[in-house]
Coordinates of C-alpha atoms and ligand atoms in Angstrom, one line a residue:
X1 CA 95.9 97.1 125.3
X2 CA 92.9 95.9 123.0
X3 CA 92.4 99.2 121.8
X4 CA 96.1 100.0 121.4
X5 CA 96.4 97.1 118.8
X6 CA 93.5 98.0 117.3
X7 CA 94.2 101.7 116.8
X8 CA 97.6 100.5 115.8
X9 CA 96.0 98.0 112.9
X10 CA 93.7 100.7 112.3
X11 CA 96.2 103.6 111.1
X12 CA 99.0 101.4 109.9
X13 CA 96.7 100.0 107.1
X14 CA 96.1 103.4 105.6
X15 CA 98.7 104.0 102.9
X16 CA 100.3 107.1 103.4
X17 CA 103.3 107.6 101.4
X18 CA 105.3 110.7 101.9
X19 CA 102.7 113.4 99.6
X20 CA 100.0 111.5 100.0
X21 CA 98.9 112.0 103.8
X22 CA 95.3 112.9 103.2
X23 CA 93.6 109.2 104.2
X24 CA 95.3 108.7 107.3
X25 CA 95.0 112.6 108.3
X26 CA 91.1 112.3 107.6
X27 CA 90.8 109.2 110.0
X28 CA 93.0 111.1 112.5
X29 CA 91.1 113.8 112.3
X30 CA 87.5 111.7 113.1
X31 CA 89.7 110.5 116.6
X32 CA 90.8 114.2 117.2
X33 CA 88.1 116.3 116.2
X34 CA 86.5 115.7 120.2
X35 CA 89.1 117.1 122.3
X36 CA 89.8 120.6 119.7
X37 CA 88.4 123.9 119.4
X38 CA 90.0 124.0 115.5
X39 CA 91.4 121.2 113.1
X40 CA 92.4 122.2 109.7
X41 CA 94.8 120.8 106.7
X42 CA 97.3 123.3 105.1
X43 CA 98.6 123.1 102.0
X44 CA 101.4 120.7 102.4
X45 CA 98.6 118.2 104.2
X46 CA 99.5 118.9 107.3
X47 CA 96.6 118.4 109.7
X48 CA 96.5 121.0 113.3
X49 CA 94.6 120.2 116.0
X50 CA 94.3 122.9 118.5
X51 CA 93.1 123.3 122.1
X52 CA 93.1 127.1 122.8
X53 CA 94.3 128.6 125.7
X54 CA 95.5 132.7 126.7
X55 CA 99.4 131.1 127.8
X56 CA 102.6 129.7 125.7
X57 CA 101.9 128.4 122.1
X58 CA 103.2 124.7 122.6
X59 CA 103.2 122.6 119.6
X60 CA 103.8 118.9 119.7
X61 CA 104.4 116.8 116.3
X62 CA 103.9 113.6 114.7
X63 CA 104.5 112.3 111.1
X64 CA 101.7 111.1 109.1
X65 CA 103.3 110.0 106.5
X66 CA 105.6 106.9 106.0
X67 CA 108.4 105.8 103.8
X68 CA 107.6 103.8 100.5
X69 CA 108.3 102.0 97.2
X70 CA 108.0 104.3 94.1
X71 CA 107.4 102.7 90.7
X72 CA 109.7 104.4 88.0
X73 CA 110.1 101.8 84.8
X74 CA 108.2 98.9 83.8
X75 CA 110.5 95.9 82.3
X76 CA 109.1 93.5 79.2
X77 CA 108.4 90.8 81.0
X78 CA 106.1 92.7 83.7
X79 CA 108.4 93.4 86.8
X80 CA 108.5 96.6 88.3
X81 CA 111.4 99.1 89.2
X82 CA 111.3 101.1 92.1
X83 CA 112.8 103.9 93.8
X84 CA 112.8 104.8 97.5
X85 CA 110.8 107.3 98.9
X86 CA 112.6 107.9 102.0
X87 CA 115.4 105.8 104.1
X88 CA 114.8 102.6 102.3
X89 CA 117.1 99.9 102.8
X90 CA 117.4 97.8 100.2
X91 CA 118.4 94.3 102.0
X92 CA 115.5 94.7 104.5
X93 CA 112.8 95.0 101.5
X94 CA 113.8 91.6 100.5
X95 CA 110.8 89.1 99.9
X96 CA 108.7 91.4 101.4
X97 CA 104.7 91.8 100.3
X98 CA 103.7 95.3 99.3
X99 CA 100.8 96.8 98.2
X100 CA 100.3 99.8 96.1
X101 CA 98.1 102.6 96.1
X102 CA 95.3 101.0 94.2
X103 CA 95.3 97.9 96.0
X104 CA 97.5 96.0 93.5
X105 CA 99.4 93.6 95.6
X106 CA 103.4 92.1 94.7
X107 CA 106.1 91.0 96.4
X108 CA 109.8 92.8 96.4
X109 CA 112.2 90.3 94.8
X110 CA 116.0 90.8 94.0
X111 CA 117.9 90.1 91.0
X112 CA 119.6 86.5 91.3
X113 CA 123.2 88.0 90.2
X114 CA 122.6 90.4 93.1
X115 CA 125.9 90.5 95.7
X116 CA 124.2 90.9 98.8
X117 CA 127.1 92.6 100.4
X118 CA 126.2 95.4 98.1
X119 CA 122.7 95.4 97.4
X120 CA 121.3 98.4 96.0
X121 CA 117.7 99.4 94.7
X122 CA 118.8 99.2 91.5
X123 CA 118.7 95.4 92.1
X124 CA 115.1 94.8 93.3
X125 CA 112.0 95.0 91.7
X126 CA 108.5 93.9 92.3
X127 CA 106.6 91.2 91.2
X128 CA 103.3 91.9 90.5
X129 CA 101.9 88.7 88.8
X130 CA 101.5 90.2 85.6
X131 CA 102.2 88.3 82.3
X132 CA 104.2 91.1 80.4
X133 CA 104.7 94.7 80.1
X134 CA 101.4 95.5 79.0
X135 CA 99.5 93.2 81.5
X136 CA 101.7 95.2 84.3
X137 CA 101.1 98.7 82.7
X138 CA 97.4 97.8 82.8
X139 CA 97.5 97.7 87.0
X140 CA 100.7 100.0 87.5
X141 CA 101.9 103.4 86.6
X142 CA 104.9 105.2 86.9
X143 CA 105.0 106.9 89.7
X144 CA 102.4 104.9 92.0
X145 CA 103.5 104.1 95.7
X146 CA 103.5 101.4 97.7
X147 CA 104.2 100.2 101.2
X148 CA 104.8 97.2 103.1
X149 CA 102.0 95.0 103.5
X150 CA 103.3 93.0 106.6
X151 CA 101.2 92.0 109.6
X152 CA 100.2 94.4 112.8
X153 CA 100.6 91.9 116.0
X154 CA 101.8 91.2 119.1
X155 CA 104.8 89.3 120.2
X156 CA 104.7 88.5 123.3
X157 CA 103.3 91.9 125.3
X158 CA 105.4 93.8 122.1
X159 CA 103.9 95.5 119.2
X160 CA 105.2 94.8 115.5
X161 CA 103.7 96.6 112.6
X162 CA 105.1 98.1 110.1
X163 CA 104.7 101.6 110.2
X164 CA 105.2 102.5 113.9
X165 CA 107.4 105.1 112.3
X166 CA 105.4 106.8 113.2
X167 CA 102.1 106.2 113.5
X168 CA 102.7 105.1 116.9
X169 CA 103.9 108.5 117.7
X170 CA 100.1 109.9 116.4
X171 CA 98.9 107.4 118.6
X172 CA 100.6 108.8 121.4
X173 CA 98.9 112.2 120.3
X174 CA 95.8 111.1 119.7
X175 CA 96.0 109.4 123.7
X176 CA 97.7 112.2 125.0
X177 CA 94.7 114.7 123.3
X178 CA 91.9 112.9 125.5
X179 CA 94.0 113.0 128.8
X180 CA 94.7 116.4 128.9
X181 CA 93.1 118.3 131.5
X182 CA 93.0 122.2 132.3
X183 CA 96.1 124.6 131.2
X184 CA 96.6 127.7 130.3
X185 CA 99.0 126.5 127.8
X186 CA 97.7 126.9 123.7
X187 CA 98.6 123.9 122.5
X188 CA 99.1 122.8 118.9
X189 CA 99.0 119.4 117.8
X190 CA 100.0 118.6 114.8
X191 CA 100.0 115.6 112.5
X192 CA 102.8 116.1 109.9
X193 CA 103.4 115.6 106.0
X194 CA 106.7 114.8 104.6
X195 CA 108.9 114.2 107.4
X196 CA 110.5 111.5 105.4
X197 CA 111.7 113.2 102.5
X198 CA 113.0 115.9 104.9
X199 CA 111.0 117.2 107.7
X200 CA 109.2 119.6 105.1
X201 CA 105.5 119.6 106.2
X202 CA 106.5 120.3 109.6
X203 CA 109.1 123.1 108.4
X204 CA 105.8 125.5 106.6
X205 CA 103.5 124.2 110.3
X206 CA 106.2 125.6 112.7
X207 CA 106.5 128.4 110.5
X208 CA 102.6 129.4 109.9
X209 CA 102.3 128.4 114.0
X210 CA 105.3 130.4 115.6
X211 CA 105.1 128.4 118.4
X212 CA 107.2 129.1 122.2
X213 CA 108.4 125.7 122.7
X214 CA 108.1 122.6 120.3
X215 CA 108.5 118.6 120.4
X216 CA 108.7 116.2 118.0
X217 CA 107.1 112.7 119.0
X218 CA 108.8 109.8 116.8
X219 CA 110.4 106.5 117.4
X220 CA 114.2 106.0 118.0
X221 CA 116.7 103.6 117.6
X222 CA 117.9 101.4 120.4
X223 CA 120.9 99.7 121.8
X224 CA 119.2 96.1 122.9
X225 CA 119.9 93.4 120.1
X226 CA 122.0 91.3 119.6
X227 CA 125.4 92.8 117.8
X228 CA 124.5 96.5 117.5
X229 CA 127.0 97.9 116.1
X230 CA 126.8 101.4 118.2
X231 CA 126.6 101.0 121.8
X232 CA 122.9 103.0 122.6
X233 CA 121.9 102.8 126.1
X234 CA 118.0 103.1 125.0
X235 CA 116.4 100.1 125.6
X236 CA 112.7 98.5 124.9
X237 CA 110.4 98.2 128.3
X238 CA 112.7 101.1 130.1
X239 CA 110.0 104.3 129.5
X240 CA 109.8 107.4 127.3
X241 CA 112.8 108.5 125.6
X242 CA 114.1 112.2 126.1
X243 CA 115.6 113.2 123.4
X244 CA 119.2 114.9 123.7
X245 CA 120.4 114.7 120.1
X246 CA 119.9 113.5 116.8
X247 CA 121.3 113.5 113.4
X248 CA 119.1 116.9 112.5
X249 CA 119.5 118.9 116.2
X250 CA 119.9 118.8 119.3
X251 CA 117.5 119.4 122.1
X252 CA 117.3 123.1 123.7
X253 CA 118.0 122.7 127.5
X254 CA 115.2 124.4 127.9
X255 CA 112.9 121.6 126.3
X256 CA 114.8 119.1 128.0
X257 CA 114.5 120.4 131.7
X258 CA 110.6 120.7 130.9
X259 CA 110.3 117.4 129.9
X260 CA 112.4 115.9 132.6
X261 CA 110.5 118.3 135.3
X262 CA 107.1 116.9 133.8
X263 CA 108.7 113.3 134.2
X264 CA 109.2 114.1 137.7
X265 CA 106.4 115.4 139.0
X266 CA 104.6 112.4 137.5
X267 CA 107.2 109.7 138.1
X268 CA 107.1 108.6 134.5
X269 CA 109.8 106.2 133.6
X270 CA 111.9 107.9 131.6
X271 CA 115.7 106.9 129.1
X272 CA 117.9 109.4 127.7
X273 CA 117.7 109.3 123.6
X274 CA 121.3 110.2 121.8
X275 CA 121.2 108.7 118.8
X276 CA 123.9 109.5 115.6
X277 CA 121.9 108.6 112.5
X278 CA 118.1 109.8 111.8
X279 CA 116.3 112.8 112.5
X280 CA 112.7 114.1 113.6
X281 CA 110.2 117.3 112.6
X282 CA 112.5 118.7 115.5
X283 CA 115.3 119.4 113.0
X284 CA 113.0 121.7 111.3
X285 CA 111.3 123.1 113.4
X286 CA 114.6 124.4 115.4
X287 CA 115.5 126.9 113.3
X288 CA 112.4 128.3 112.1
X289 CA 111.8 131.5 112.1
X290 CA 114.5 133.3 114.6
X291 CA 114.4 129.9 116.5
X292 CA 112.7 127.9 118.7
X293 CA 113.7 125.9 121.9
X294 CA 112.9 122.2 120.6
X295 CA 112.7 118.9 122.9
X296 CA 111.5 115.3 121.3
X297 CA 109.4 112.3 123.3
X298 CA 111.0 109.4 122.0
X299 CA 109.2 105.5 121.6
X300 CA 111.8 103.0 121.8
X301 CA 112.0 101.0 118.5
X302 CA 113.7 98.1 117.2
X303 CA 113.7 97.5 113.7
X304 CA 113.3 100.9 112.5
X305 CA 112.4 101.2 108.7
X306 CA 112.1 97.6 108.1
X307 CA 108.6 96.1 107.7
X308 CA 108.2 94.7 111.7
X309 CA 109.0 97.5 113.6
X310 CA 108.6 96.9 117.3
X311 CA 107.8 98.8 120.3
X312 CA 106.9 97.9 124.1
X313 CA 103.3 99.2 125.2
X314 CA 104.9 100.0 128.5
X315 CA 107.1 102.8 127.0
X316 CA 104.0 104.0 124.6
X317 CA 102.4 104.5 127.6
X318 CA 105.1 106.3 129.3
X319 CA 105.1 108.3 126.0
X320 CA 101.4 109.3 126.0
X321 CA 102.2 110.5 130.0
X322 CA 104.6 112.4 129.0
X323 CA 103.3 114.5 126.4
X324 CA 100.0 115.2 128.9
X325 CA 102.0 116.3 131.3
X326 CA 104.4 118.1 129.6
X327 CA 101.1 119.8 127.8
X328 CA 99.8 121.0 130.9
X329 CA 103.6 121.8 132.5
X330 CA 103.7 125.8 132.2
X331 CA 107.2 126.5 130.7
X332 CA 109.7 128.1 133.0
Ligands
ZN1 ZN1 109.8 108.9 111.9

């Protein structure tokens, strides 16, 4: 559990904006390097580790990268404008501390005028402490990123951090990669670029791997807080979810029956994911090339996108299971 925090702390401090991967794929990278016969980067920043073996080319993916502040305009007096880079939403920003890329630290504030009801991007801004415009363009440029700066903890047994989207879901890989024992399977894991912008690193990854069966591994919504608006039967503390269908595909039954057959034979605790907003790499990686059956392993997450995300370590476990089994599970 120790370790899982710390590995948690550990990946969720690396700022990795959508684009700008490359820190957080070179630590995961030091943790992967043990268990592969290859690692290597493409040109997207996509980072495959592979374990070679003469049967089915699986690949299993996890994004890297995470959603962020973008600066676009400087005002007079010093504050900052933003855009999103990825789902940002707008009222769940509010009062939050960021950091940007070089370390220069603020705070996302909102207009006073701003209607709540309504509140848009447009209406924020960061304070960074500077004096004026000039004092701000001396720390800031256009275009520099930043992400949430909030605190990696427990509550209770449950993890909060921001960024579970999805490091927790390299975690899972990088835990999954040391349990895995002999298979004939040729297994591809990959580490993924730009999934929030649109699942484009792992689009060019499936493509350049070709791979037999494929699974995204990312966080999904759930159904247990207080006045959800969609009824979701996924809960925290209940296993790995199976994903049936997102917003960008839905699961081959092909990839499903593996999964659940792995879940079986290991009695792994296990939810059904169907969930009508959000997508994973799977919605790429589906209709590359002529096609290819895709699944997803699913961690239970409430608070999705804000800056305290939460998870159980019960279902992360569950998760890590999973994926080694279904690793080492010769497709049917
Ligand atoms: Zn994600």
């Amino acid at each position: 559990m120790t370790d899982l925090l710390e590995l948690t702390r550990k990946l969720t401090a690396i700022r990795a904006v959508s684009g700008n991967e490359g820190a957080v794929a070179e630590e995961i990278l030091k943790l992967a390097a043990p268990y592969a016969d290859e690692c290597y980067t493409d040109i997207l920043g996509n980072l495959v580790v592979h374990r070679r073996g003469e049967g089915k080319k699986l690949l299993f993916a996890a994004h890297m990268d995470s959603i962020g502040l973008i600066a676009t305009y400087i005002e007079k007096e010093g504050f900052v404008r933003f855009g999103k880079v990825g789902g940002i939403f707008p009222a769940e920003t509010i009062n939050t501390p960021v950091v940007f890329q070089n370390g220069v630290r603020g705070v996302v504030c909102k207009e006073e005028k701003a209607d709540l009801q309504k509140l848009a991007v447009e209406d924020l801004f960061v304070d960074i402490g500077a004096k004026d415009e000039e004092d701000a363009r001396g720390k800031i440029r256009v275009g520099d990123t930043a992400v949430f700066a909030s605190e990696t903890y427990l509550a209770g047994d449950r993890l909060v951090s921001p960024y579970l989207d999805d490091r927790i879901g390299c975690i899972v890989l990088l835990l999954a990669l040391e349990r895995i024992g002999k298979t004939q399977n040729d297994l591809y894991f990959v580490f993924t670029s730009q999934e929030e912008v649109g699942l484009r690193g792992a689009k060019t990854a499936a493509f350049a791997i070709d791979p037999d069966y494929a699974f995204a591994v990312d966080v999904t919504d759930i159904g247990d807080v207080p006045g959800v608006k969609v009824k979701n039967h996924c809960s925290l503390g209940k296993g790995a979810a199976i994903k049936i269908m997102d917003s960008s595909f839905i699961a081959h039954p092909k990839a499903v029956e593996l999964l659940e057959r792995a879940a079986g034979a290991q009695e792994i605790p296990v939810q059904r994911d169907v969930i009508q907003a959000g997508g994973t790499d799977s919605g790429a990686i589906h209709v590359s090339r002529e096609g290819v059956p895709c699944g997803g392993i699913s961690i239970p997450t409430r608070y999705i996108h804000s800056p305290n995300e939460m998870a159980d370590p019960g279902d992360i476990e569950a998760c890590v299971r999973l994926v080694a089994a279904a690793a080492m599970l010769e497709p049917q």
